[in-house]
PDB file of C-alpha atoms in Angstrom:
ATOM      1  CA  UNK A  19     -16.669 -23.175 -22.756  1.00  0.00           C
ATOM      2  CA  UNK A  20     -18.964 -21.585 -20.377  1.00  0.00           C
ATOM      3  CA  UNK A  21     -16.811 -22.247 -17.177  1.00  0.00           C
ATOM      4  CA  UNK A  22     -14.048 -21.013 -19.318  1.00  0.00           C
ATOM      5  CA  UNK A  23     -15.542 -17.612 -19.712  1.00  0.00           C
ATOM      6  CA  UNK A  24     -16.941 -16.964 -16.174  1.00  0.00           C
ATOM      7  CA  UNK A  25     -13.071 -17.976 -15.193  1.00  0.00           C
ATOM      8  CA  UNK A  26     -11.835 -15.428 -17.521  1.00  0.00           C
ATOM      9  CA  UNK A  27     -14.909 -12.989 -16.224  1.00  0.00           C
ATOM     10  CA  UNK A  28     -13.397 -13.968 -12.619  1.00  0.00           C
ATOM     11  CA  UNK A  29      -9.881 -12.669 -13.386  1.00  0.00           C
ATOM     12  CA  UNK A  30     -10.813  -9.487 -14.843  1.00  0.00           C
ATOM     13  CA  UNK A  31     -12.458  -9.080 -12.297  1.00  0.00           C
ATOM     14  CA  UNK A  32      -9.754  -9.793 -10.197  1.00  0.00           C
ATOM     15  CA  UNK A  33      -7.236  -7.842 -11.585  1.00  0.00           C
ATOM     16  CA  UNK A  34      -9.776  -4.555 -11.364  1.00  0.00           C
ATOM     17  CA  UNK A  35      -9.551  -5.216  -7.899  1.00  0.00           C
ATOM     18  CA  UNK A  36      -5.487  -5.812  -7.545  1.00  0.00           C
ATOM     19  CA  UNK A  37      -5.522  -2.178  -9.655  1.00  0.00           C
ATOM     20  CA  UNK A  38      -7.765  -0.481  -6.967  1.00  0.00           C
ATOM     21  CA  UNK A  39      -5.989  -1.792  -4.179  1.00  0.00           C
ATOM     22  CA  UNK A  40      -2.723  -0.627  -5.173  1.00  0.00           C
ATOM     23  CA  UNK A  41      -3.941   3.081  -6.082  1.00  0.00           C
ATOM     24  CA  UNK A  42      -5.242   3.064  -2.469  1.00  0.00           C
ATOM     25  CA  UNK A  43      -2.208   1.682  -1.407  1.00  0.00           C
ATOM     26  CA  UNK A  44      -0.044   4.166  -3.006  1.00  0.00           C
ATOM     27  CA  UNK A  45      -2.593   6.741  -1.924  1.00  0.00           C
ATOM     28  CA  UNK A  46      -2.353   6.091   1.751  1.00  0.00           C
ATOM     29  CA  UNK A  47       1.604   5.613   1.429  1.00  0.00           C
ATOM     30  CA  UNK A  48       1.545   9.528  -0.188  1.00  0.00           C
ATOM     31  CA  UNK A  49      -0.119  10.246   3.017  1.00  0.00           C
ATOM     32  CA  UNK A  50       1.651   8.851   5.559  1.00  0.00           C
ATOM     33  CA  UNK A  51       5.023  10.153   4.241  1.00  0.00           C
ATOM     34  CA  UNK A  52       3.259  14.037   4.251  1.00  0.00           C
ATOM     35  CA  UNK A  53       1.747  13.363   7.600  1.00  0.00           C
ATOM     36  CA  UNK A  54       5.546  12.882   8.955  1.00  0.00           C
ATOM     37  CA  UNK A  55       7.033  15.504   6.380  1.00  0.00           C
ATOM     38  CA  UNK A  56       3.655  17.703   8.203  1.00  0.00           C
ATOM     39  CA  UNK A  57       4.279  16.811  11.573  1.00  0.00           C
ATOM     40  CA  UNK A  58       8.090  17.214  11.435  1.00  0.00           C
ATOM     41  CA  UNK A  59       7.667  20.668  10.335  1.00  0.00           C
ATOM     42  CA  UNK A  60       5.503  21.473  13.058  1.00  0.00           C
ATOM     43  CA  UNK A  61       7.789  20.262  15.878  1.00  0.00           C
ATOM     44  CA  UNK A  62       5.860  17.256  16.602  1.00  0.00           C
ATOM     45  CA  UNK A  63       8.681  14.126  16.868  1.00  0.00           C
ATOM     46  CA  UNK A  64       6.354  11.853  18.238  1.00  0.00           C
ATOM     47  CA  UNK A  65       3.858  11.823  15.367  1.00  0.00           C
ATOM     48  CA  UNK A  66       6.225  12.301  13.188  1.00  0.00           C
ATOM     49  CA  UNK A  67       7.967   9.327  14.400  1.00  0.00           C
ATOM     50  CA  UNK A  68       4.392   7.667  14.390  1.00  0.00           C
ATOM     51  CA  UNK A  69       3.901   8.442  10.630  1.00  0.00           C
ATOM     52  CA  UNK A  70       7.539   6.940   9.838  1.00  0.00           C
ATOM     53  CA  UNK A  71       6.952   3.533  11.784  1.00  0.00           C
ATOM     54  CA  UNK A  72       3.507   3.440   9.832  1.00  0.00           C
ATOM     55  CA  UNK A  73       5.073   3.478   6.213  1.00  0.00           C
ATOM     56  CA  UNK A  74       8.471   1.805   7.109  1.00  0.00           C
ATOM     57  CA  UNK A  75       6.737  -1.042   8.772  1.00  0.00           C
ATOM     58  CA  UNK A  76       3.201  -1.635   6.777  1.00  0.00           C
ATOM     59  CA  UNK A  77       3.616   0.319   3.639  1.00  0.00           C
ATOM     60  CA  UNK A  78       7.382  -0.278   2.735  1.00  0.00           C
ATOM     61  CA  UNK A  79       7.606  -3.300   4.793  1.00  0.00           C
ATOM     62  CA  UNK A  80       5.004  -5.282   2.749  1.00  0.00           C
ATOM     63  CA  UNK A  81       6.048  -4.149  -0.622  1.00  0.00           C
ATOM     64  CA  UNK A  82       9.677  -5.461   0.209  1.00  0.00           C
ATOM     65  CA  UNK A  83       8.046  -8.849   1.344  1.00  0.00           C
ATOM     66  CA  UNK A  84       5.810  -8.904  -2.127  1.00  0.00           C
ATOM     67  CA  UNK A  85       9.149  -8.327  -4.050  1.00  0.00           C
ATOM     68  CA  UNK A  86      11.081 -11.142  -2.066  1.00  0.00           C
ATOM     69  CA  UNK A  87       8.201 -13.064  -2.478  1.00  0.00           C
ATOM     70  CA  UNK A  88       8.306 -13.093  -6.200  1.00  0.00           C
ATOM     71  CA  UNK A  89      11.793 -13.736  -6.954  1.00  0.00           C
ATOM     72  CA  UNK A  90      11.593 -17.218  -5.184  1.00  0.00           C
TER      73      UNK A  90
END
């Protein structure tokens, strides 16, 4: 029963962690698309361009890979 409950410990634990991650995640995803809404605005293609590639690629990219990854 003991290895039970330091399993179950484990998971919350777990889980606290998945929660965090995915705040910062959706956080830094925020960020990136005002960075390229900022730098847009300002006349700045390149890093606006920069700022795209960023959340198309890591931030968008990955949560479309998560999503395939669960319906198999």
């Amino acid at each position: 029963m003991d290895s039970v409950m330091r399993e179950a410990d484990e998971l919350d634990r777990l889980v606290g962690e998945l929660v965090t991650l995915d705040e910062q995640r959706v956080c830094i995803g925020t960020k990136l698309v005002d960075l390229e809404h900022y730098f847009r605005k300002a006349g700045y293609p390149e890093l606006s361009r920069r700022a795209l590639d960023a959340f198309m690629t890591r931030y968008l990219g990955r949560v479309l890979e998560l999503a395939d990854g669960m319906r198999e």
